[in-house]
Coordinates of C-alpha atoms in Angstrom, one line a residue:
X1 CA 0.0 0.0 0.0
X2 CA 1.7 3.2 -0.8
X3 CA 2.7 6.0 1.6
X4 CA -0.5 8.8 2.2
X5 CA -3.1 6.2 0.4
X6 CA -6.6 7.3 1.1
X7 CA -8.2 4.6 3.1
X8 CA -12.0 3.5 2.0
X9 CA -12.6 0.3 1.5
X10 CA -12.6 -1.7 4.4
X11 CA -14.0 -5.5 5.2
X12 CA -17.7 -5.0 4.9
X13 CA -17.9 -1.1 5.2
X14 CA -21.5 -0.8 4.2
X15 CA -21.7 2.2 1.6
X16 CA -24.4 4.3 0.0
X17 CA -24.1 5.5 -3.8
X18 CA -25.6 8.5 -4.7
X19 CA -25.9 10.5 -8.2
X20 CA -27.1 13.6 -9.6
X21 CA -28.8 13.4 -13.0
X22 CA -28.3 16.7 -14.6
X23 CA -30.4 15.6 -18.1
X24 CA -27.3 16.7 -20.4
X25 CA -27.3 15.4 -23.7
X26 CA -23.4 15.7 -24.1
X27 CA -22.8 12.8 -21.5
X28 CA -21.9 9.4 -23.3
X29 CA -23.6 7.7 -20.5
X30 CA -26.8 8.0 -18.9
X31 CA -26.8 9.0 -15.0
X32 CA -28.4 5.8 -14.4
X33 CA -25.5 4.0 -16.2
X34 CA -23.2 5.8 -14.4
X35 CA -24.8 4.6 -11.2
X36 CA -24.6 1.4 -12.4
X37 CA -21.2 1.2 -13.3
X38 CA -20.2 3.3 -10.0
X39 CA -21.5 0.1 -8.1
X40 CA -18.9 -2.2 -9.7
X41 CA -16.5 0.1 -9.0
X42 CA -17.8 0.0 -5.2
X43 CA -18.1 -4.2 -5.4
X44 CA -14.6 -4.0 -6.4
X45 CA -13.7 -2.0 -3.7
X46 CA -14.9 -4.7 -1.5
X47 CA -17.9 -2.6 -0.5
X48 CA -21.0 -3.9 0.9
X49 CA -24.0 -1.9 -1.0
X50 CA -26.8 -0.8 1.1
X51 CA -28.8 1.2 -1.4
X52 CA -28.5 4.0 -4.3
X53 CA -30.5 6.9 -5.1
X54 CA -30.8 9.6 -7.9
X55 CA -31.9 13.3 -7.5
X56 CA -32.5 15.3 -10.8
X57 CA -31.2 18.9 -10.5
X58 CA -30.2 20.9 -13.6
X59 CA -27.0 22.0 -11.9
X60 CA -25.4 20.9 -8.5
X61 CA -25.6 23.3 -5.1
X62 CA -22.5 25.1 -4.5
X63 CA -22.2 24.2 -0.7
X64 CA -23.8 20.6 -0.8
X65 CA -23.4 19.4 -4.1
X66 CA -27.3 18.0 -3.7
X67 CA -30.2 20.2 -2.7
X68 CA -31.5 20.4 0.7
X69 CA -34.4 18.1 0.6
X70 CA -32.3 15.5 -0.5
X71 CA -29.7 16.2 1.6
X72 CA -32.1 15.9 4.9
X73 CA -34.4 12.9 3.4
X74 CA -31.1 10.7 2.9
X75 CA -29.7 11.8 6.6
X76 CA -32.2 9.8 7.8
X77 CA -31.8 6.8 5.4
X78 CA -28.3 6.7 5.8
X79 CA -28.8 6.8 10.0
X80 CA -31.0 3.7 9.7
X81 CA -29.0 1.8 7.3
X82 CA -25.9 2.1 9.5
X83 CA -24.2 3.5 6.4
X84 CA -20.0 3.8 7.0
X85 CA -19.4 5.9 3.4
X86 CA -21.6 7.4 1.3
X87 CA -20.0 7.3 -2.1
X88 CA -21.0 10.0 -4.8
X89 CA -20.7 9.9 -8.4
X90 CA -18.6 12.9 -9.6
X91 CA -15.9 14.6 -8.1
X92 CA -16.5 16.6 -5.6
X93 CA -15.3 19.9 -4.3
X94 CA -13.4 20.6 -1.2
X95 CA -16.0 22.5 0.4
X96 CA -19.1 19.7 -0.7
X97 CA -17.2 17.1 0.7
X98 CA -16.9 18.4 4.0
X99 CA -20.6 20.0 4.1
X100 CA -21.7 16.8 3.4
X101 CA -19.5 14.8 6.1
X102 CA -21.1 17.3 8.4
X103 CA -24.4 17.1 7.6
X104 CA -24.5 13.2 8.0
X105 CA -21.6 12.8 10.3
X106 CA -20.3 10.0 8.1
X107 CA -17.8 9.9 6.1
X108 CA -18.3 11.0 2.0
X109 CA -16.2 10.0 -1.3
X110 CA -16.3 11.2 -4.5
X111 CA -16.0 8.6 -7.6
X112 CA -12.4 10.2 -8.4
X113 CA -11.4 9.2 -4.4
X114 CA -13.2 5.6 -4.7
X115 CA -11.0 4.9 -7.8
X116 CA -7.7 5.9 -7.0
X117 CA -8.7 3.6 -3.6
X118 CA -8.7 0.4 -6.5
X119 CA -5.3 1.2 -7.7
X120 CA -3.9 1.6 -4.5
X121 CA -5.5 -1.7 -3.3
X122 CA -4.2 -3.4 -6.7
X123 CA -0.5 -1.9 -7.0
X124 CA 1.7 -4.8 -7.1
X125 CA 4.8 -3.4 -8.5
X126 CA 6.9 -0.6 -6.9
X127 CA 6.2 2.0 -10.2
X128 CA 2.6 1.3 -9.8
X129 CA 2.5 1.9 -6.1
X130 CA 4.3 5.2 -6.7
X131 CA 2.3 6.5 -9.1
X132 CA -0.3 6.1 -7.1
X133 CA 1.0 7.9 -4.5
X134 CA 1.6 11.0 -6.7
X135 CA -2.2 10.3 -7.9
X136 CA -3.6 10.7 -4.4
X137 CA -1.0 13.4 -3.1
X138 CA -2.4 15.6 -5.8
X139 CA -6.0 15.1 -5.3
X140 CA -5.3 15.1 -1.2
X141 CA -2.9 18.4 -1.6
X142 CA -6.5 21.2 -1.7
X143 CA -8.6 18.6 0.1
X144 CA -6.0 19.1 3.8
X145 CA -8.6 21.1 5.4
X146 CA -10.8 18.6 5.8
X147 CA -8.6 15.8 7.0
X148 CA -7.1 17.9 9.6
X149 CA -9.8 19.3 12.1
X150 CA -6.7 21.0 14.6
X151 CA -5.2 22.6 11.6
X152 CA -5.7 26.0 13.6
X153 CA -3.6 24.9 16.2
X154 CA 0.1 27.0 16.3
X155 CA 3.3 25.9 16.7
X156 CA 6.6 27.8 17.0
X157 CA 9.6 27.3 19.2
X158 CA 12.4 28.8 20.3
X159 CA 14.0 31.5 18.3
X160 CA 11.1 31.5 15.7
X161 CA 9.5 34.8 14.9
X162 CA 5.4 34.9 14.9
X163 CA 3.4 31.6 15.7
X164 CA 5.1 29.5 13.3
X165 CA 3.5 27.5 10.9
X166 CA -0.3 26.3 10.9
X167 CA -0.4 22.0 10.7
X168 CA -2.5 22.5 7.9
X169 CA 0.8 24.4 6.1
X170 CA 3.1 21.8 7.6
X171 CA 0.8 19.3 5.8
X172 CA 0.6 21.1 2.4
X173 CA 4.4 21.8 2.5
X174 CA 5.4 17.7 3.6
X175 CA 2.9 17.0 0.7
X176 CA 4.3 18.9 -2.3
X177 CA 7.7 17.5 -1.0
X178 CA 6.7 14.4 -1.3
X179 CA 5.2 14.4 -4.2
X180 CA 8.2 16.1 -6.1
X181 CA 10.1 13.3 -4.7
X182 CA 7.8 11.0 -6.6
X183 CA 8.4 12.7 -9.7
X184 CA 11.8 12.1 -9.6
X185 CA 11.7 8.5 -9.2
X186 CA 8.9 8.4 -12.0
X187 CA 11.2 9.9 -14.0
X188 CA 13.6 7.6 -13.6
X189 CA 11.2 4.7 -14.2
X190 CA 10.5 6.5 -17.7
X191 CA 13.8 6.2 -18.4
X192 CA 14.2 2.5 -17.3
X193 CA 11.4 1.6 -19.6
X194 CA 12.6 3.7 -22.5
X195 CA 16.1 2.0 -22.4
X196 CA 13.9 -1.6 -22.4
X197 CA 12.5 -0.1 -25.4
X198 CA 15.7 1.0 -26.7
X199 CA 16.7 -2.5 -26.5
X200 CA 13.8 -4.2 -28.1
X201 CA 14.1 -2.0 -31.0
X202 CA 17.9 -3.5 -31.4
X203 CA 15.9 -6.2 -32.8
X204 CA 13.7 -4.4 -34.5
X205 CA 9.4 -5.6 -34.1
X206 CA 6.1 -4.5 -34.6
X207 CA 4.7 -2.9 -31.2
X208 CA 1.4 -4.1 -30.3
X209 CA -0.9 -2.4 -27.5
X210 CA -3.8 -3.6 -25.8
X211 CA -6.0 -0.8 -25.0
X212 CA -9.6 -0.8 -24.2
X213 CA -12.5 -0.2 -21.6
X214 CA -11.6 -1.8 -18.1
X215 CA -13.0 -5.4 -17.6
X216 CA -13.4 -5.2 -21.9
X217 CA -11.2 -8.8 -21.6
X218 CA -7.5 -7.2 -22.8
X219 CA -5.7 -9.6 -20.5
X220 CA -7.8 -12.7 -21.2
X221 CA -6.8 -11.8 -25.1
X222 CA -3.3 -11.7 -23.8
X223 CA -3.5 -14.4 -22.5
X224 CA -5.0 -16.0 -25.7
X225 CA -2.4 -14.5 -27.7
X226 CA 0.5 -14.9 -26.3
X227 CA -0.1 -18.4 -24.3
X228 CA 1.1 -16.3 -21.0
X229 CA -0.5 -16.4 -17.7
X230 CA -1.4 -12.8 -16.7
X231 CA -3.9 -12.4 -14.0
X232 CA -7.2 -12.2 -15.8
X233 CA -10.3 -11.4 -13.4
X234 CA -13.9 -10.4 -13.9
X235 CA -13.3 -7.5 -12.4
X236 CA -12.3 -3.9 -13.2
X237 CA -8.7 -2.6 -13.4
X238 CA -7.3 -6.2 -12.6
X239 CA -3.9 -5.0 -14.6
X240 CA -2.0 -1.8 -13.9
X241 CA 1.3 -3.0 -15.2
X242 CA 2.0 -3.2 -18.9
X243 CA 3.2 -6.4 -19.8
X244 CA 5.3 -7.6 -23.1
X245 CA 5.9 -10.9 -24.7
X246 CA 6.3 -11.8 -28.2
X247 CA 3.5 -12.7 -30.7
X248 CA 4.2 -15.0 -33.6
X249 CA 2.2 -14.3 -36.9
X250 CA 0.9 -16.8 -39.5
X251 CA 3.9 -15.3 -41.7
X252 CA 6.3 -16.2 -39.3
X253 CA 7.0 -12.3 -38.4
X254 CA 7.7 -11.7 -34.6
X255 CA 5.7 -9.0 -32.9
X256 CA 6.0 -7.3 -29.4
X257 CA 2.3 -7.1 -27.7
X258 CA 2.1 -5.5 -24.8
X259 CA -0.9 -5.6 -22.3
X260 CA -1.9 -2.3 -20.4
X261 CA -4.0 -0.6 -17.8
X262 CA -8.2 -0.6 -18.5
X263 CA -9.7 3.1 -19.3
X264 CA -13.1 4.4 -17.8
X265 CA -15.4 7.2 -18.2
X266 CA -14.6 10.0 -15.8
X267 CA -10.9 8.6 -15.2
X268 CA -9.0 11.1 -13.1
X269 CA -6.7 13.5 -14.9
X270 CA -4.4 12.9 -11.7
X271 CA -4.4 9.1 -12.8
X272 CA -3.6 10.1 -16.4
X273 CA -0.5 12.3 -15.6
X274 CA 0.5 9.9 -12.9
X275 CA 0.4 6.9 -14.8
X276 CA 2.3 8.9 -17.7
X277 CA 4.9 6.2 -17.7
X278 CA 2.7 3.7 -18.2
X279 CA 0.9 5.5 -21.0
X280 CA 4.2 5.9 -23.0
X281 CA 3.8 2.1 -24.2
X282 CA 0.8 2.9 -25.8
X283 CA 2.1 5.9 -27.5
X284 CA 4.6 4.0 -28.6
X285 CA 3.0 1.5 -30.2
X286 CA 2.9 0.6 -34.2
X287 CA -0.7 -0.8 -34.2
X288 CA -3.3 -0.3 -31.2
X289 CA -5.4 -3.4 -30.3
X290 CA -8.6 -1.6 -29.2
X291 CA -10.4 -4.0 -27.2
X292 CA -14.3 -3.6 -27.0
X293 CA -16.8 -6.0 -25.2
X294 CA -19.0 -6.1 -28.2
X295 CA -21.8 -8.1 -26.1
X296 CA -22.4 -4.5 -24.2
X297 CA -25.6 -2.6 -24.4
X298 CA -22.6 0.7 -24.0
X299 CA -20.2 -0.8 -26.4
X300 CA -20.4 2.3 -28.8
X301 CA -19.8 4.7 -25.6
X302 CA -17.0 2.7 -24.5
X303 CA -14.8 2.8 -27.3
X304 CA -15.9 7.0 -27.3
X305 CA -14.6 7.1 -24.2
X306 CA -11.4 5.5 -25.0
X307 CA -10.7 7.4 -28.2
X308 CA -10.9 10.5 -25.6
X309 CA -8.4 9.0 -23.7
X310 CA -6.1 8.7 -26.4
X311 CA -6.6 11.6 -27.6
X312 CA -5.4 13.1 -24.4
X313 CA -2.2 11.1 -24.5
X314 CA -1.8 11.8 -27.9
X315 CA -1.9 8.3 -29.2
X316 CA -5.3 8.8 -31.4
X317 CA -4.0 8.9 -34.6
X318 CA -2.2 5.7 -33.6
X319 CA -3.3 2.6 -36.2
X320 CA -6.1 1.1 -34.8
X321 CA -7.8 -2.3 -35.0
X322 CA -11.0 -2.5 -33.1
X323 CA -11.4 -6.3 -31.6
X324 CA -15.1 -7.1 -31.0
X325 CA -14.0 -9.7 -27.7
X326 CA -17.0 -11.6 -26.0
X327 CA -19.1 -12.6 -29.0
X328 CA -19.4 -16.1 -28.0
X329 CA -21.8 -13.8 -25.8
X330 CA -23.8 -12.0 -28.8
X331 CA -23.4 -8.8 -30.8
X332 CA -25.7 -5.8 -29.7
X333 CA -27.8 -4.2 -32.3
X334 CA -26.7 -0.7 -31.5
X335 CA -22.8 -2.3 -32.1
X336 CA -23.3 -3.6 -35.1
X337 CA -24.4 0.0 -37.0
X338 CA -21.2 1.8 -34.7
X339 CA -19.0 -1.4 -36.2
X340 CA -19.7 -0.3 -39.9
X341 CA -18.9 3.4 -38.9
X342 CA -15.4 2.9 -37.3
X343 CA -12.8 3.4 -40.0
X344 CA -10.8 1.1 -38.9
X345 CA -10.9 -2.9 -39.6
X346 CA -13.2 -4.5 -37.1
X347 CA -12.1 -8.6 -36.1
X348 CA -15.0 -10.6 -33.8
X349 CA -13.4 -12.3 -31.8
X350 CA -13.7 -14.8 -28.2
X351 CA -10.7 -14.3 -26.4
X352 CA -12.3 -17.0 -23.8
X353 CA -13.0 -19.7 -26.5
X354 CA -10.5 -18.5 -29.0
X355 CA -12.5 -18.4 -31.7
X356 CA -11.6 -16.1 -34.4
X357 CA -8.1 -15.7 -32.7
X358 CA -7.1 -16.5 -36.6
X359 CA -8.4 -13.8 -38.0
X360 CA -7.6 -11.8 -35.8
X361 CA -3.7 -12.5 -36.3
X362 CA -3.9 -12.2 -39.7
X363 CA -5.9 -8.9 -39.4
X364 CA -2.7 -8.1 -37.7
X365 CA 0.1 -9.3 -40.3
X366 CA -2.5 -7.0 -43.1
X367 CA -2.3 -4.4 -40.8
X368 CA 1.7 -4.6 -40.2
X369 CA 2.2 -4.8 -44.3
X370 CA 1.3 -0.6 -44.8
X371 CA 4.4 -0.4 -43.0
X372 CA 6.4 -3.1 -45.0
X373 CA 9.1 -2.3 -46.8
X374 CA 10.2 -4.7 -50.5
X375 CA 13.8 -4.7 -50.9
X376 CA 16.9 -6.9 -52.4
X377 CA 20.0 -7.2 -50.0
X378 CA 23.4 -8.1 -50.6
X379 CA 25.3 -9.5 -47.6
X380 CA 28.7 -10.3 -47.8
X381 CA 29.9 -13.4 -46.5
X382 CA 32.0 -11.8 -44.2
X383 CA 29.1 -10.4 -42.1
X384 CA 27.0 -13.9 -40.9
X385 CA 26.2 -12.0 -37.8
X386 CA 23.5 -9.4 -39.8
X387 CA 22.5 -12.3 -42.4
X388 CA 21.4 -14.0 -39.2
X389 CA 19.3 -11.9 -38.0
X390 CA 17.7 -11.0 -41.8
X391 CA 16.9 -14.3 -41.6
X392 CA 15.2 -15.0 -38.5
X393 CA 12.7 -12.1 -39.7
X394 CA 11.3 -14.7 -41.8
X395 CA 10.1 -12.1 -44.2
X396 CA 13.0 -12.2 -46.6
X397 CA 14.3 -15.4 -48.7
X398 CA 17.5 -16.1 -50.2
X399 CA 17.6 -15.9 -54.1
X400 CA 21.4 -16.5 -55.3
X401 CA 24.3 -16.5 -53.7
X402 CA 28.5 -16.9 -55.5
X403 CA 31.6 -16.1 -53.9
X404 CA 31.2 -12.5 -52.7
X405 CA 28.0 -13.1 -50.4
X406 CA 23.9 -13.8 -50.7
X407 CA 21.2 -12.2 -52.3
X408 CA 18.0 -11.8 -50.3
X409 CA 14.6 -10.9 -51.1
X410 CA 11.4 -9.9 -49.7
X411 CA 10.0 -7.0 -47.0
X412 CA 11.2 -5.8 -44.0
X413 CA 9.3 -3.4 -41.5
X414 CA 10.1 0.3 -41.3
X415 CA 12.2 0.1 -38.3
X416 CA 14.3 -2.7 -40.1
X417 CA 14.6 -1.8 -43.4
X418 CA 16.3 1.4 -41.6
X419 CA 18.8 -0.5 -40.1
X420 CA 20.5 -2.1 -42.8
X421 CA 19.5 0.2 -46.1
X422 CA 22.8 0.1 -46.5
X423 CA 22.8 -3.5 -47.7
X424 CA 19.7 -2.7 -50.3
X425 CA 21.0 -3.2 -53.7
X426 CA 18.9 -2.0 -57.1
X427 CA 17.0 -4.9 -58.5
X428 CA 18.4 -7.2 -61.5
X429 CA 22.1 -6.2 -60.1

């Protein structure tokens, strides 16, 4: 658990949801759906559900967030229910929150708060478990007031001018320090993971990334794929740490696929500059593997929210191939017209059953040829070493060979057909 984590989810803690639906047309999900999926994010913070409830409001009440009448109606539910946490869909201000908390003398989250509490609860690694530090230091950093109730207590000492600093500066000042110490190390982990990739693209591959809604079945595909054993759970945000192993194509062509952390609607923007180190394997990619669970009445406003995502990290323009995973479960009708809108190739597929794992791979290898490059080489004799490793792209075949060296022909991708251009002869020489 990292330093400063935000504590909510204990055994059993018996938790209210609440939402405000606002009737605007802009959201990509309804405020019912939101409430919904705000109570798997609760289940999977090991939160026993009481109850959930809705008001409609056109806009939300500066000090309270909800109006009055609500606010006193569901003081008395939340009394009789025994409720330890009331959780509410949307991220609340400073002031709200601790209104709120004093109004029902419980304690009060925010969905931002309740999902940053997942992450901390599934860090394994130490870059997760520091990002996700940074994540909550900056959401914690204008919320101090409310977690420190002496903060107008003084202390100075001896040879101090004036009273000294408040606890609640102390607070804000170990914070920022804190977090700028996490920075660091972040940046450091960046440049771990860029050297990795550094390496890789010695031997140059195809990147592949797994991106997709959380719980849309990225790992299980990786799985699938790859034949590796990454934890794979019905449940949302089971991965945080990208993950790489090779993929072998019908052609023989060796790609890198790399598995990474679930999107959501509403995801923090502290998650998404903390987990910036993270992201850079998608941005990095050559093709994006946008993973949809097709079965889903929300499917279209899943992969919406994703492409917003990515267009916040810069890795829209990315090629894309959208995988339609779960269809041994059914296609939705309202998928099926979005499928035939999304200008990218579409591959149904069942990353449980593996069925139409075939296709997909060779949706892959089409996908990988727009970035193919045909050549003729001429390797000397002299230099086995980098005829090796032509050869083990399997995309290139010898042709003739005499006394000077060998002539090969075929395609190489972008990155290797940079590496050795200087063996690329004319052809018919």
């Amino acid at each position: 658990m990292p330093r400063n984590s935000i504590l909510t989810a204990a055994p059993q803690e018996r938790a209210l949801l609440l939402g405000l639906d606002q009737e605007r047309s802009d959201e990509l999900f309804s405020a019912e759906e939101s409430l919904t999926e705000l109570g798997q994010l609760a289940d999977t913070a090991k939160l026993t559900l009481v109850g959930s409830a809705m008001q409609k409001r056109k806009r939300p009440v500066t000090d309270s967030y909800f109006g009055d009448g609500k606010v006193k109606q569901w003081q008395q539910w939340i009394q009789s229910q025994r409720v330890g946490v009331v959780v509410v869909d949307a991220e609340l201000k400073p002031r709200q929150q601790r209104t709120l908390e004093q109004r029902w003398q419980t304690k009060v989250i925010d969905r931002t708060t309740l999902i940053l509490d997942i992450f901390a609860q599934r860090a394994r690694s130490s870059a997760a478990q520091l990002q996700i530090e940074l994540a909550q230091l900056d959401y914690l950093l204008p919320r101090l007031t409310r977690l420190w109730q002496h903060f107008g207590q003084q202390k100075g000492g001896i040879g101090l001018r004036g009273p000294g600093e408040t606890q609640l500066e102390v607070d804000r000042r170990r914070n920022r320090q804190r977090a700028g110490q996490i920075r660091k190390r972040l940046k450091k982990v960046s440049s771990h993971r860029q050297l990795h990739r550094n390496l890789r693209q010695s031997i140059p591959a195809p990147v592949l990334s797994l991106v997709g809604y959380t719980n849309a079945g990225k790992s299980t595909l990786f799985n699938q794929l790859t034949h590796a054993a990454v934890l794979a759970e019905d449940q949302l945000f089971a991965t945080l740490d990208p993950t790489t192993r090779q993929l072998r194509l019908p052609n023989k062509q060796t790609a890198l696929l790399t598995d990474t952390v679930g999107f959501i609607q509403k995801l923090p923007h502290s998650l998404i500059n903390a987990f910036h180190a993270t992201m850079e394997e998608v941005t990095q990619a050559t093709v994006l593997l946008h993973v949809v669970d097709a079965s889903h009445p929300k499917a279209p406003e899943m992969v919406q929210a994703v492409q917003s995502v990515l267009q916040e990290i810069k890795a829209d323009q990315l090629p894309q191939i959208l995988v339609a995973n779960k269809v041994d479960q059914g296609f939705t009708l309202r998928w099926k017209g979005f499928a035939k809108k999304f200008a990218v190739p579409v591959c149904a597929v069942s990353a449980l059953d593996g069925s139409g794992i075939d296709q997909l791979l060779t949706c892959i290898q089409s996908q990988l040829h727009a970035f193919r490059h045909d050549l003729n080489l001429f390797v000397p004799h002299q230099q086995g070493d980098v005829l090796a490793e032509l050869m083990s792209s399997g995309t290139l075949a010898v042709q003739t060979a005499d006394a000077r060296g060998v002539c090969l022909q075929g395609w190489l991708d972008a990155a290797m057909a940079d590496k050795f251009r200087s063996f690329v002869q004319e052809p018919g020489r």
